[in-house]
Structure formats: structure tokens, C-alpha cells
Short mmCIF file of C-alpha atoms in Angstrom, two decimals:
data_model
loop_
_atom_site.label_atom_id
_atom_site.label_comp_id
_atom_site.label_asym_id
_atom_site.label_seq_id
_atom_site.Cartn_x
_atom_site.Cartn_y
_atom_site.Cartn_z
CA MET S 1 0.31 0.26 -0.11
CA ILE S 2 0.71 3.45 -1.05
CA CYS S 3 1.23 6.48 1.92
CA TRP S 4 0.51 8.89 0.96
CA ASN S 5 2.48 11.16 3.84
CA GLY S 6 1.92 14.43 2.11
CA LEU S 7 -2.16 13.86 1.56
CA GLU S 8 -2.84 12.09 4.02
CA PRO S 9 -3.56 14.81 7.07
CA MET S 10 -6.12 17.18 3.73
CA VAL S 11 -8.13 13.71 3.77
CA ASP S 12 -8.52 14.05 8.10
CA PHE S 13 -8.76 17.06 7.91
CA TRP S 14 -11.96 16.94 4.72
CA GLN S 15 -13.41 13.97 6.82
CA ASP S 16 -13.10 15.80 10.21
CA TYR S 17 -14.23 19.66 9.80
CA ALA S 18 -15.15 20.71 6.04
CA LEU S 19 -17.87 17.78 5.44
CA PRO S 20 -19.22 17.91 8.68
CA GLY S 21 -19.03 22.09 9.02
CA ALA S 22 -21.04 22.03 5.49
CA ILE S 23 -23.50 20.26 6.36
CA ILE S 24 -24.16 21.41 9.30
CA VAL S 25 -24.08 25.30 7.33
CA ALA S 26 -26.28 24.00 5.38
CA LYS S 27 -29.02 22.70 7.81
CA ILE S 28 -28.67 26.04 9.44
CA VAL S 29 -29.09 27.05 5.60
CA ALA S 30 -32.54 25.06 5.19
CA ILE S 31 -33.78 26.91 9.30
CA ILE S 32 -32.88 30.41 8.57
CA ILE S 33 -34.54 30.37 5.37
CA PRO S 34 -38.06 29.95 5.94
CA LEU S 35 -38.11 31.37 9.39
CA LEU S 36 -36.69 34.56 7.34
CA ILE S 37 -39.75 33.99 4.80
CA ALA S 38 -42.03 32.76 7.72
CA VAL S 39 -41.14 36.43 9.23
CA ALA S 40 -41.49 38.33 6.76
CA TYR S 41 -45.70 36.71 5.63
CA LEU S 42 -46.12 36.81 9.71
CA THR S 43 -46.16 41.15 9.06
CA TYR S 44 -48.90 40.46 6.30
CA ALA S 45 -50.47 37.77 8.00
CA GLU S 46 -51.34 40.67 10.98
CA ARG S 47 -52.10 43.00 9.11
CA LYS S 48 -55.22 41.32 7.27
CA VAL S 49 -55.87 40.08 10.14
CA LEU S 50 -56.28 43.08 11.63
CA ALA S 51 -57.48 44.06 9.61
CA VAL S 52 -60.54 41.86 8.62
CA MET S 53 -60.66 42.43 12.52
CA GLN S 54 -61.70 46.54 12.48
CA LEU S 55 -63.94 45.38 9.00
CA ARG S 56 -61.10 46.73 6.38
CA ARG S 57 -59.25 45.20 4.08
CA GLY S 58 -55.25 45.36 5.08
CA PRO S 59 -52.59 45.12 2.09
CA ASN S 60 -53.77 44.86 -1.63
CA VAL S 61 -52.17 46.19 -3.84
CA VAL S 62 -49.08 44.62 -4.79
CA GLY S 63 -49.32 41.70 -6.12
CA PRO S 64 -51.89 39.24 -5.78
CA PHE S 65 -53.76 40.06 -2.09
CA GLY S 66 -51.02 42.09 -1.67
CA LEU S 67 -48.95 38.78 -1.09
CA LEU S 68 -45.94 41.03 -2.35
CA GLN S 69 -45.96 43.75 0.44
CA PRO S 70 -43.47 42.07 3.27
CA LEU S 71 -41.02 42.20 0.52
CA ALA S 72 -42.32 45.48 -1.45
CA ASP S 73 -41.62 47.22 2.95
CA GLY S 74 -38.54 45.44 2.63
CA LEU S 75 -36.89 46.84 -0.17
CA LYS S 76 -37.93 50.45 1.10
CA LEU S 77 -36.35 49.98 4.67
CA PHE S 78 -33.58 49.05 2.41
CA MET S 79 -33.56 52.09 0.63
CA LYS S 80 -33.50 54.39 3.71
CA GLU S 81 -30.31 56.37 5.62
CA THR S 82 -29.31 54.55 7.83
CA ILE S 83 -29.45 57.55 10.85
CA VAL S 84 -26.87 57.46 14.17
CA PRO S 85 -27.84 60.55 16.70
CA ALA S 86 -24.91 62.85 17.42
CA GLY S 87 -24.35 61.83 21.31
CA ALA S 88 -25.03 58.58 20.75
CA SER S 89 -22.92 55.79 21.52
CA ARG S 90 -21.60 54.52 18.06
CA ALA S 91 -21.01 50.79 18.44
CA LEU S 92 -24.00 49.93 20.80
CA PHE S 93 -26.38 52.02 18.83
CA ILE S 94 -25.10 49.62 15.62
CA MET S 95 -24.67 46.36 18.13
CA ALA S 96 -27.73 46.28 19.24
CA PRO S 97 -30.21 46.05 16.61
CA MET S 98 -27.92 42.79 16.18
CA LEU S 99 -28.22 41.38 18.32
CA THR S 100 -31.84 41.08 18.28
CA PHE S 101 -31.59 39.78 16.14
CA ILE S 102 -28.95 37.46 15.74
CA LEU S 103 -30.64 36.24 19.17
CA ALA S 104 -34.43 35.34 17.57
CA MET S 105 -32.31 33.82 15.14
CA LEU S 106 -29.42 31.42 17.59
CA ALA S 107 -32.80 29.60 19.39
CA TRP S 108 -33.93 28.17 16.58
CA ALA S 109 -30.61 25.15 16.53
CA VAL S 110 -32.59 23.45 19.25
CA ILE S 111 -36.02 24.03 17.80
CA PRO S 112 -36.91 19.44 16.52
CA VAL S 113 -39.72 19.96 14.29
CA ASP S 114 -39.85 16.58 13.58
CA ALA S 115 -38.64 13.28 15.83
CA GLY S 116 -34.99 13.94 14.84
CA TRP S 117 -35.33 16.73 12.37
CA VAL S 118 -33.29 19.06 14.77
CA LEU S 119 -29.77 21.33 14.43
CA SER S 120 -28.84 20.44 17.82
CA ASP S 121 -30.50 17.13 20.11
CA ILE S 122 -28.70 18.58 22.95
CA ASN S 123 -30.75 17.41 26.73
CA VAL S 124 -30.48 20.86 28.51
CA GLY S 125 -32.60 22.07 25.06
CA VAL S 126 -35.13 23.26 27.31
CA LEU S 127 -32.78 25.87 29.66
CA TYR S 128 -31.06 26.90 26.49
CA LEU S 129 -34.38 28.32 25.27
CA PHE S 130 -34.85 29.61 28.24
CA ALA S 131 -32.02 31.01 28.30
CA ILE S 132 -30.99 32.41 25.12
CA SER S 133 -35.35 34.55 25.75
CA SER S 134 -33.51 35.97 28.51
CA LEU S 135 -30.84 37.71 26.49
CA GLY S 136 -33.16 39.08 24.49
CA VAL S 137 -33.43 41.80 27.02
CA TYR S 138 -29.90 43.18 25.60
CA GLY S 139 -30.38 44.50 23.08
CA ILE S 140 -33.47 46.97 24.69
CA ILE S 141 -31.57 47.85 26.77
CA ILE S 142 -28.45 48.49 25.01
CA ALA S 143 -31.01 50.08 22.31
CA GLY S 144 -32.15 52.70 24.72
CA TRP S 145 -29.00 53.59 26.35
CA ALA S 146 -27.22 53.72 23.14
CA SER S 147 -29.23 56.00 22.13
CA ASN S 148 -28.95 58.58 24.73
CA SER S 149 -33.11 59.82 24.10
CA LYS S 150 -34.85 59.93 27.33
CA TYR S 151 -38.18 58.58 25.04
CA ALA S 152 -35.80 55.94 24.52
CA PHE S 153 -34.90 55.22 27.72
CA LEU S 154 -37.87 54.80 29.22
CA GLY S 155 -38.45 52.90 27.12
CA ALA S 156 -35.56 50.49 27.62
CA LEU S 157 -35.79 50.81 31.38
CA ARG S 158 -39.55 49.77 31.06
CA SER S 159 -38.78 46.58 28.57
CA ALA S 160 -35.69 45.54 31.55
CA ALA S 161 -38.54 45.74 34.55
CA GLN S 162 -41.64 43.85 32.20
CA MET S 163 -39.56 41.00 30.63
CA VAL S 164 -37.12 39.68 33.83
CA SER S 165 -40.76 39.83 35.95
CA TYR S 166 -42.41 37.75 33.13
CA GLU S 167 -39.07 36.03 32.99
CA VAL S 168 -39.70 34.25 36.37
CA SER S 169 -43.44 32.97 36.35
CA ILE S 170 -42.17 31.41 32.20
CA GLY S 171 -39.47 29.83 34.69
CA LEU S 172 -42.36 28.12 37.19
CA VAL S 173 -44.26 27.73 33.69
CA ILE S 174 -41.42 25.54 32.29
CA ILE S 175 -40.51 23.48 35.60
CA THR S 176 -44.05 22.17 36.03
CA VAL S 177 -43.73 20.67 32.67
CA LEU S 178 -40.33 19.80 33.28
CA LEU S 179 -42.41 17.97 36.15
CA CYS S 180 -44.52 15.35 33.79
CA VAL S 181 -41.87 14.53 31.11
CA GLY S 182 -39.10 13.67 33.52
CA SER S 183 -35.91 15.68 31.01
CA LEU S 184 -34.64 18.78 29.79
CA ASN S 185 -34.17 17.92 26.19
CA LEU S 186 -37.78 19.21 23.42
CA SER S 187 -37.10 16.18 22.14
CA ARG S 188 -38.43 13.96 25.12
CA ILE S 189 -40.42 17.02 26.14
CA VAL S 190 -43.07 16.49 22.59
CA GLU S 191 -42.64 12.43 23.27
CA ALA S 192 -43.77 13.00 26.86
CA GLN S 193 -47.06 13.84 24.63
CA LYS S 194 -47.96 11.19 22.72
CA THR S 195 -51.00 10.23 25.35
CA VAL S 196 -52.28 12.81 25.90
CA TRP S 197 -50.86 17.16 25.50
CA PHE S 198 -50.08 18.53 27.98
CA VAL S 199 -52.33 21.19 27.34
CA ILE S 200 -55.50 18.86 29.14
CA PRO S 201 -54.21 18.97 32.81
CA LEU S 202 -51.85 21.80 32.55
CA LEU S 203 -54.32 23.76 31.69
CA PRO S 204 -54.15 26.75 33.87
CA MET S 205 -50.28 27.06 32.79
CA PHE S 206 -50.51 27.24 28.50
CA VAL S 207 -53.01 30.89 29.59
CA ILE S 208 -49.96 31.76 32.17
CA TYR S 209 -47.20 31.02 29.35
CA PHE S 210 -49.75 32.25 26.86
CA ILE S 211 -50.07 35.66 28.66
CA SER S 212 -46.46 36.47 29.91
CA ALA S 213 -45.32 35.29 25.82
CA LEU S 214 -47.08 37.97 25.15
CA ALA S 215 -45.21 40.24 27.59
CA GLU S 216 -42.60 38.88 27.00
CA THR S 217 -42.16 39.58 22.90
CA ASN S 218 -43.25 43.10 24.43
CA ARG S 219 -47.25 42.60 22.54
CA SER S 220 -49.72 44.29 23.45
CA PRO S 221 -51.10 44.22 24.98
CA PHE S 222 -47.96 44.49 27.05
CA ASP S 223 -46.02 46.84 24.86
CA LEU S 224 -45.97 49.74 27.18
CA PRO S 225 -42.08 49.47 25.50
CA GLU S 226 -42.75 50.90 22.31
CA GLY S 227 -46.53 52.43 23.41
CA GLU S 228 -45.97 55.71 20.81
CA SER S 229 -48.08 57.16 22.39
CA GLU S 230 -47.04 58.04 25.91
CA LEU S 231 -43.15 57.80 24.31
CA VAL S 232 -42.86 58.34 20.05
CA GLY S 233 -40.98 54.49 19.70
CA GLY S 234 -39.57 54.02 23.61
CA TYR S 235 -36.88 51.59 22.45
CA PHE S 236 -36.15 52.33 18.85
CA THR S 237 -37.27 55.72 18.60
CA GLU S 238 -33.97 56.86 16.88
CA TYR S 239 -33.89 53.55 14.67
CA SER S 240 -34.24 54.44 11.25
CA SER S 241 -33.56 51.55 7.78
CA MET S 242 -32.00 48.39 7.59
CA THR S 243 -31.38 49.06 11.86
CA PHE S 244 -34.73 49.82 12.65
CA ALA S 245 -35.67 46.54 10.84
CA LEU S 246 -33.50 44.48 11.85
CA PHE S 247 -35.34 44.53 15.56
CA PHE S 248 -38.56 44.24 13.92
CA LEU S 249 -37.02 40.92 12.72
CA GLY S 250 -36.17 40.22 15.53
CA GLU S 251 -39.43 40.68 17.28
CA TYR S 252 -41.54 39.28 14.70
CA ALA S 253 -38.74 36.09 15.17
CA ASN S 254 -39.46 36.20 18.59
CA MET S 255 -43.25 35.71 18.67
CA ILE S 256 -43.01 32.79 17.00
CA LEU S 257 -39.84 31.34 18.48
CA MET S 258 -42.68 31.44 21.77
CA SER S 259 -45.22 29.80 19.55
CA ALA S 260 -43.08 27.38 18.64
CA MET S 261 -41.76 26.68 22.65
CA GLY S 262 -45.69 26.85 23.58
CA ALA S 263 -46.17 24.02 21.05
CA ILE S 264 -43.44 22.12 22.06
CA LEU S 265 -44.65 22.44 25.66
CA PHE S 266 -48.49 22.06 26.25
CA LEU S 267 -49.72 21.28 22.15
CA GLY S 268 -47.51 18.64 21.63
CA GLY S 269 -44.88 19.29 19.10
CA TRP S 270 -44.77 17.34 15.61
CA LEU S 271 -47.52 15.17 16.90
CA PRO S 272 -51.01 14.47 15.88
CA PRO S 273 -53.87 15.24 17.31
CA PHE S 274 -55.09 11.32 17.91
CA ASP S 275 -52.63 8.83 15.83
CA ILE S 276 -55.63 7.42 14.28
CA ALA S 277 -55.64 7.07 9.35
CA PRO S 278 -55.98 10.53 8.29
CA PHE S 279 -54.53 12.25 11.25
CA ASN S 280 -51.13 10.99 10.87
CA TRP S 281 -50.49 10.57 7.22
CA VAL S 282 -50.51 14.86 7.82
CA PRO S 283 -46.65 15.00 8.02
CA GLY S 284 -44.99 15.83 11.57
CA PRO S 285 -43.88 18.86 11.15
CA ILE S 286 -46.39 20.59 9.37
CA TRP S 287 -48.36 19.97 12.17
CA PHE S 288 -45.83 21.70 13.99
CA ALA S 289 -46.71 24.40 11.98
CA LEU S 290 -50.33 24.09 11.79
CA LYS S 291 -50.02 23.99 16.11
CA ILE S 292 -47.02 27.71 15.59
CA CYS S 293 -49.80 29.35 12.89
CA PHE S 294 -53.07 28.83 15.73
CA VAL S 295 -50.36 30.12 18.79
CA LEU S 296 -48.99 32.97 16.25
CA PHE S 297 -53.27 34.34 16.19
CA GLY S 298 -53.36 33.73 19.32
CA PHE S 299 -50.95 37.65 19.28
CA LEU S 300 -52.05 38.58 16.47
CA TRP S 301 -55.88 38.28 17.94
CA VAL S 302 -55.59 39.44 21.54
CA ARG S 303 -53.53 42.65 19.58
CA ALA S 304 -57.32 43.61 17.51
CA THR S 305 -59.48 43.04 21.44
CA PHE S 306 -57.35 44.16 24.98
CA PRO S 307 -55.99 47.86 25.28
CA ARG S 308 -52.65 48.57 26.67
CA PHE S 309 -52.38 47.44 30.08
CA ARG S 310 -51.10 50.47 33.12
CA TYR S 311 -48.30 50.07 34.16
CA ASP S 312 -48.59 48.69 37.74
CA GLN S 313 -51.36 46.63 36.29
CA LEU S 314 -48.76 45.12 34.58
CA MET S 315 -46.28 44.60 37.76
CA ARG S 316 -49.64 43.67 39.98
CA LEU S 317 -50.19 41.09 37.41
CA GLY S 318 -46.63 39.88 36.99
CA TRP S 319 -45.36 40.01 41.15
CA LYS S 320 -48.66 39.42 42.57
CA VAL S 321 -51.53 37.23 40.07
CA PHE S 322 -48.80 34.83 38.07
CA LEU S 323 -45.77 33.97 40.51
CA PRO S 324 -48.29 33.29 43.04
CA PHE S 325 -50.43 31.39 41.18
CA SER S 326 -47.65 29.62 39.07
CA LEU S 327 -46.20 28.53 42.53
CA PHE S 328 -48.82 26.86 44.00
CA TYR S 329 -50.20 24.36 40.94
CA VAL S 330 -46.11 23.53 40.51
CA VAL S 331 -46.85 22.09 44.55
CA LEU S 332 -50.17 20.88 43.05
CA VAL S 333 -48.52 19.10 40.27
CA ALA S 334 -45.11 17.55 41.97
CA GLY S 335 -47.90 17.29 44.84
CA VAL S 336 -50.41 14.58 42.41
CA LEU S 337 -47.35 13.36 41.02
CA VAL S 338 -45.94 12.31 43.23
CA ALA S 339 -49.81 10.74 45.67
CA PHE S 340 -50.45 8.52 42.35
CA ASP S 341 -46.88 7.15 42.13
CA TRP S 342 -46.94 9.26 38.23
CA LEU S 343 -43.40 10.74 39.00
CA PRO S 344 -41.99 9.66 35.04
CA THR S 345 -38.77 7.84 36.11
CA PRO S 346 -35.36 9.01 33.83
CA MET A 1 -9.46 17.90 19.03
CA ILE A 2 -8.23 20.38 17.94
CA LEU A 3 -11.20 21.96 17.76
CA GLN A 4 -12.02 21.70 21.47
CA THR A 5 -8.40 22.87 22.12
CA LEU A 6 -9.31 25.81 19.80
CA SER A 7 -12.60 26.81 21.67
CA PHE A 8 -10.89 26.72 24.74
CA TYR A 9 -8.67 29.07 23.93
CA LEU A 10 -10.63 31.32 22.70
CA PHE A 11 -13.43 31.50 25.23
CA ALA A 12 -10.15 31.33 27.31
CA SER A 13 -8.93 34.36 26.14
CA ILE A 14 -11.81 37.13 25.35
CA CYS A 15 -12.76 35.95 28.83
CA VAL A 16 -9.40 37.67 30.43
CA ALA A 17 -9.65 40.30 28.51
CA SER A 18 -13.05 41.39 29.46
CA GLY A 19 -12.44 40.19 32.88
CA VAL A 20 -9.26 42.88 32.51
CA MET A 21 -11.85 45.59 30.04
CA VAL A 22 -14.86 45.15 33.06
CA ILE A 23 -11.43 47.83 35.56
CA SER A 24 -10.32 49.59 33.24
CA SER A 25 -13.58 50.86 31.08
CA ARG A 26 -13.77 54.38 31.47
CA ASN A 27 -18.03 53.89 31.06
CA PRO A 28 -19.01 51.72 33.35
CA VAL A 29 -22.00 51.09 31.64
CA HIS A 30 -19.62 49.07 29.36
CA ALA A 31 -17.67 47.65 32.24
CA VAL A 32 -21.25 45.67 32.72
CA LEU A 33 -21.57 44.60 29.17
CA TYR A 34 -17.70 43.34 28.98
CA LEU A 35 -19.04 41.65 32.93
CA ILE A 36 -21.75 40.35 30.40
CA LEU A 37 -19.57 39.11 28.07
CA ALA A 38 -17.11 37.49 30.36
CA PHE A 39 -19.90 35.94 32.31
CA PHE A 40 -20.69 34.09 28.77
CA ASN A 41 -16.84 32.66 27.38
CA ALA A 42 -17.38 31.48 31.54
CA ALA A 43 -20.08 29.25 30.08
CA GLY A 44 -18.73 27.93 27.20
CA LEU A 45 -15.19 26.54 28.81
CA PHE A 46 -18.23 25.27 31.26
CA VAL A 47 -19.70 23.73 27.66
CA LEU A 48 -16.11 22.40 26.82
CA MET A 49 -16.38 21.05 30.36
CA GLY A 50 -19.28 19.07 29.95
CA ALA A 51 -20.76 21.07 32.13
CA GLU A 52 -23.31 22.09 29.89
CA PHE A 53 -26.71 22.79 32.84
CA LEU A 54 -24.20 24.90 34.44
CA ALA A 55 -23.09 26.48 31.99
CA MET A 56 -27.43 27.50 31.30
CA LEU A 57 -28.07 27.90 34.47
CA LEU A 58 -24.83 31.05 34.29
CA VAL A 59 -25.82 32.45 31.55
CA ILE A 60 -29.91 32.11 32.98
CA VAL A 61 -29.35 33.19 36.45
CA TYR A 62 -25.87 35.80 35.68
CA VAL A 63 -26.66 37.19 32.67
CA GLY A 64 -30.33 36.58 32.15
CA ALA A 65 -31.10 38.20 35.40
CA VAL A 66 -28.49 39.14 37.48
CA ALA A 67 -26.82 41.75 34.76
CA VAL A 68 -29.46 42.78 33.59
CA LEU A 69 -30.22 44.33 36.85
CA PHE A 70 -26.81 45.76 37.40
CA LEU A 71 -27.25 47.18 34.27
CA PHE A 72 -30.35 48.88 35.13
CA VAL A 73 -28.75 50.64 38.32
CA VAL A 74 -25.74 52.07 36.69
CA MET A 75 -28.42 53.48 33.82
CA MET A 76 -30.34 55.20 36.13
CA LEU A 77 -27.10 56.76 38.19
CA ASP A 78 -25.63 59.24 38.02
CA ILE A 79 -22.41 58.01 38.81
CA ASN A 80 -18.92 59.69 38.45
CA PHE A 81 -16.61 57.80 37.19
CA THR A 82 -13.46 59.10 37.22
CA GLU A 83 -14.13 60.56 40.52
CA LEU A 84 -14.68 57.37 41.63
CA ARG A 85 -11.17 56.09 40.12
CA GLN A 86 -9.20 58.93 42.44
CA GLY A 87 -8.95 56.15 45.30
CA PHE A 88 -7.54 53.78 42.77
CA LEU A 89 -4.04 53.71 44.37
CA GLN A 90 -4.69 53.74 47.45
CA TYR A 91 -7.08 51.01 47.45
CA LEU A 92 -5.07 48.25 45.31
CA PRO A 93 -2.59 46.81 48.10
CA ILE A 94 -6.30 45.46 49.55
CA GLY A 95 -7.42 44.58 46.56
CA ALA A 96 -3.72 42.96 45.10
CA LEU A 97 -4.83 40.92 49.14
CA VAL A 98 -7.59 39.45 48.58
CA GLY A 99 -6.93 38.47 44.91
CA PHE A 100 -3.67 36.89 45.76
CA ILE A 101 -5.63 34.95 48.68
CA LEU A 102 -8.50 33.59 45.93
CA LEU A 103 -5.04 32.98 44.17
CA VAL A 104 -3.28 30.77 47.03
CA GLU A 105 -6.92 29.11 47.46
CA LEU A 106 -8.09 28.12 44.06
CA LEU A 107 -3.45 26.64 43.92
CA LEU A 108 -4.85 24.16 46.78
CA VAL A 109 -8.17 22.95 45.10
CA LEU A 110 -6.82 22.51 42.33
CA GLY A 111 -3.46 20.60 43.67
CA SER A 112 -5.87 18.47 44.96
CA TRP A 113 -5.22 18.66 48.47
CA ALA A 114 -8.14 18.17 50.75
CA VAL A 115 -9.29 18.68 54.60
CA SER A 116 -12.18 16.08 55.03
CA PRO A 117 -11.65 12.72 53.55
CA ASP A 118 -15.33 13.11 52.03
CA ALA A 119 -14.50 16.18 50.09
CA GLY A 120 -12.19 14.62 46.98
CA ALA A 121 -15.69 11.83 46.76
CA ALA A 122 -17.70 15.24 46.66
CA LEU A 123 -15.50 16.27 44.00
CA VAL A 124 -15.89 12.67 42.16
CA ALA A 125 -19.95 12.83 42.30
CA THR A 126 -20.21 16.15 40.80
CA ASN A 127 -18.13 15.31 37.38
CA ALA A 128 -20.55 15.38 34.32
CA THR A 129 -21.56 12.07 33.50
CA VAL A 130 -21.21 9.92 36.08
CA GLY A 131 -22.46 6.22 36.06
CA GLY A 132 -22.95 7.76 32.39
CA THR A 133 -26.22 9.97 33.85
CA THR A 134 -26.91 13.38 32.13
CA ASN A 135 -25.51 16.11 34.70
CA SER A 136 -28.55 18.07 35.34
CA HIS A 137 -29.16 13.76 36.91
CA ALA A 138 -26.51 14.17 38.77
CA LEU A 139 -26.77 17.56 40.41
CA GLY A 140 -29.74 16.94 41.76
CA ARG A 141 -28.79 13.33 43.17
CA LEU A 142 -26.54 15.28 44.78
CA ILE A 143 -28.49 18.09 45.98
CA TYR A 144 -31.70 17.04 47.53
CA THR A 145 -31.06 13.08 47.65
CA HIS A 146 -27.03 14.43 49.64
CA TYR A 147 -27.10 17.36 50.77
CA ALA A 148 -30.87 18.08 50.79
CA PHE A 149 -30.93 19.74 54.47
CA LEU A 150 -27.92 22.16 53.51
CA PHE A 151 -29.27 23.18 50.13
CA GLN A 152 -32.53 23.57 52.44
CA CYS A 153 -30.86 25.44 55.01
CA ALA A 154 -28.80 28.07 52.15
CA GLY A 155 -32.17 28.52 50.42
CA LEU A 156 -34.04 29.45 53.94
CA ILE A 157 -30.88 31.80 54.28
CA LEU A 158 -30.60 33.87 51.13
CA LEU A 159 -35.19 33.91 51.60
CA ILE A 160 -34.01 35.84 54.97
CA ALA A 161 -31.48 38.02 53.58
CA MET A 162 -34.87 39.06 50.37
CA ILE A 163 -36.52 40.15 53.16
CA GLY A 164 -34.36 41.61 54.89
CA ALA A 165 -33.33 43.65 51.93
CA ILE A 166 -37.73 44.67 51.34
CA VAL A 167 -37.76 45.83 55.13
CA LEU A 168 -34.75 48.47 54.89
CA THR A 169 -35.77 49.83 51.93
CA LEU A 170 -39.53 49.71 52.46
CA ARG A 171 -41.42 53.29 53.11
CA GLU A 172 -45.05 53.97 53.39
CA ARG A 173 -46.07 57.26 51.63
CA VAL A 174 -48.73 59.39 52.59
CA GLY A 175 -50.30 60.71 49.85
CA VAL A 176 -49.86 58.24 46.65
CA LYS A 177 -53.15 56.32 44.96
CA ARG A 178 -52.36 53.40 44.54
CA GLN A 179 -55.89 51.10 41.98
CA ASN A 180 -56.56 48.23 44.92
CA VAL A 181 -58.19 45.78 42.02
CA GLY A 182 -60.43 43.91 45.13
CA ARG A 183 -62.09 47.56 46.28
CA GLN A 184 -62.77 48.48 42.47
CA VAL A 185 -63.83 45.47 41.14
CA ALA A 186 -66.29 45.25 44.87
CA ARG A 187 -68.03 48.70 43.48
CA ARG A 188 -71.69 48.32 43.21
CA ARG A 189 -73.74 51.19 40.97
CA GLU A 190 -75.10 51.97 44.04
CA ASP A 191 -72.66 53.09 45.57
CA SER A 192 -71.50 55.15 43.58
CA VAL A 193 -73.77 56.69 40.98
CA VAL A 194 -76.07 58.71 42.39
CA VAL A 195 -79.19 60.17 40.49
CA VAL A 196 -80.02 63.66 40.30
CA GLN A 197 -83.22 65.31 39.04
CA VAL A 198 -82.12 69.04 38.63
CA ASP A 199 -84.86 71.39 38.14
CA SER A 200 -83.86 73.40 34.98
CA GLY A 201 -81.84 77.38 35.98
CA LYS A 202 -81.30 76.13 39.24
CA GLY A 203 -78.74 73.62 40.04
CA ILE A 204 -77.37 71.61 42.11
#
């Protein structure tokens, strides 16, 4: 056998690093592109849903049924000039929207779309999601501070207090689900819902999760950080063009992420509602997408229905209602699991 | 293996560099942001050691909650940092002493010098994958089974500290209008609305 001493390290390099690296990059692209398209069409869906609920037509000029409207909006934002205020902290001002956007994309690495269809199937998937979503506040708070504007700063402070408060109840909701699963792995959480989706035994927690997700993504009725009637535009008052667009994309990507998390934790991820003939013909990713759309419609519906909360009411709801109730429910679920010996075995 | 080594040096060097920047940057907000970067890279080092549960906890607790509050306070306070910097040389010996003590302690721990014979066993028990269990299982068994009492005591002490901080800062202010939701919901129409028949030209 001839030994190609000079070539062997090259072959190793290709097999060990370049090829797996290329596969990972391909997978990332396969996640990001549909996600960005989904974000674009979520803005369209939002405008259409709001329009229908308010007896209007919504976007209907660009393309058939206004379907090209998101692209036109994107193009418009892209063509505009990026303005950095004179007193701003330049590097942080530019960094903040990028951070928001990157964090919104980063979390999708662990979301399982179907059995085994996941970029990184890590053991602590739920904690990873929770960690990334708790970092989202930095984009906003840095933006508010770096703009050197009082409206932006007030918006950022509001948002920081709000997101930290509602993370507590989201954490307790996650703990309740984990008690019923016995694993932090997202795929195992979905598989544990084969018999019954967690939304049925844990319905109150699903409601709390949904409302906390509204607060966590700064959506109405908790959109005080941007409160346009009092703070001009809140934390992104000073942003224009692509920097503004990145905030916008990040916010909508976060909405989709929260919906996906809700679908995984409570609505059985990629599982069909009943494991019988017409339902299990439909592939898993389609079920998953349908469930995400269901939760997202809830987001839009709430926006069309409810007026904005006052700030003290928001804090009261988070700390005096949700926190005690979800703590009580954690104890209740743990008690029931122990009493009936239903604790999952690792 | 090369990839692990490279990422170790990347995380470690960024961690040390941002640690230096925390104490040397002029702007307090920048200092907190560098602190966050240091936390983040420390989490990366944890992941490289196979302690992914601790890494995620570090990000959730320190980066997601503690540092946010830091940043919150530092942004709101109008700190004159050049004034704070005045006593830098004066405090340098004390700081150096604390640093030296910490270094010695770390060396003692890493040099596998143990006070009690069980301490070594505890170190092994925290190791990432003991007997094929995952991180979270190993940690859970250690905290909630072997050291449950100590863990509860620590929790109680923290609770008392928290209540103490609240009691110290709580002050009753007079003349503040607060919404009492219970009372508001309990209001009835008869209690709050009076229908008056007013004759024209007379007033009430």
C-alpha cells in the first residue's frame, strides 16, 4: 500500500472538519431561510388579520391579494438612510439591533421540527431556550441607552423590568412541564405527550405561558416599551432603515419562537392530535407549523381585542397574580405526581 | 480535539480580556457589558468541560437576571466615574491581597489538597457524566438527595436576606394613590352613582 504522507492530513481535514462543517452550515441555512420567510409573512398575516377584525381590507395592492407587500416593505427599509444620532454611543447603537436579531435566530438551533429533525439535540434544550430568550432584553436595553434619548431610555427601562418579571412565571411554567416529563430534552418533552397533550392537564399553565409570552415579546396589551402614544416609539425611537428593520424582524422572530415553544411544551410539537388514519398521514413538520400558526393567531387576536395595560397593572399581574399562582400549581402538580406515583422515571 | 483546544483558548482569552476591561473601562455601562461578555465566555468554558447544565444556569441566572439588574442600576445612577477612580492606587494593596488569597485558595483546590477525606469524593460526584447519567440528574441527586438539608438551609438564609433587604428599603408614603383591585371590583352601582333630578335654571 502506498502511503501518501503529504496528502493524508488533507483527507483527514476534509472528513473530520470540512464536510461536517458544510453539512451544519446547510442545516442552518435550511432553518434560517424558512424562518425569515415566515417572519415576512407574519407581518402580512398580522395586517390582514387586524384588517379583517376591524372591517378593513388590509394590504391588497402589491401583487395578488397584496402578497408581495412584505417584500416591498423590506425593500423600502433597505433603501433608506441609516441615521446615527449625534450623542449616541455609536458601536453599541449599531450593535443592539444586531444582537436582537441574532438572538432571535440563535434559539432555533434546538427546536425539533419532527422526530430527529433538529440542528442540535442537546440534553438541556429547554434551559438553552430559556437562556436565549432571557438574553433578548439586552438588545432593547442597550438600544435605549445607546440612543441617548429620553424616550428610548424610558422604553428600555420599562422593557427590562417587564421582561425580568415575566421570565419568573415562564420559568415556573417550564418547571411544571419538566416535572411531567423528567427530561430537559425538547424531543423527549414532545414524545412524552404521545398519550395526552400537556395542554389538557396543565391548561391554567398554558394560559399563564401564553400571557407571559405576550409580555416577554413586548406585544400588546403589554407593549409599554414602545408605547407610541407616550414614548414616541419607545426603545427604537432613534432607529431608522435596516437597524429598525432588524428590531422588527427580531421581534416577529421572537413571536414565532415563543409560539414554537408553546407548541412544544403544551401542544405536542410534531405529534398529530389523534394517532389514527387521516391525522397521522399528515407529516410532523406540517402539524408543528399548524400549531405555531394557531398560537400566533392568538397573538394577533389579542392585539386586535385588548387595550394597553397600565404599567402598575402589568407589574401587579406579574408579581402578585402569576407568580403565586404558578408557584402553587408547581406544588400541586408535584404533589399529584408523587401521590399517584406518576413521576416519570429517567 | 483540535477544535476543542482552539475554542478553549478562544473562550479563555476573551474571558480574561473582558475581565480586564471590566475594571479598566471608563464608562460604567461598558464595564457591565464586558462583565456580561465574561460571564458568557465562562459559560462556554463550562460547556467545553461537559457541564452544560451549569453553563445554562450561569447564562440564565447571571446574564439573564443579575446582570440586567446591574445594568439597570448603573444606567439610572449618575455615577461620576473619574471621581470613583481617584482612590484607585489607595485601594490597590487591599485588592491585590484579596486576589492573592483567592489565587492561593484556587491552587490548593486544584492541587487536590483536601481537609476531609470526603471532599475528594464530592468533587468526583459533581463530575459531568457519572455512571452514564446526565448532568442534571447527577446534580439533582447530589443536591436534593445527599445534601438536601444544607441546600434548604442555604435557601432559607437567602430568603431571610431578601426579606431583610425589602424591610430595610420599604417606606410608607402618604398621599400616594394606589389602585386596590379588590375594592374596585367590589364597587356597586348604587354606592358610586347618584342620579339627581335637576330643575332647569337652579343647579344642584
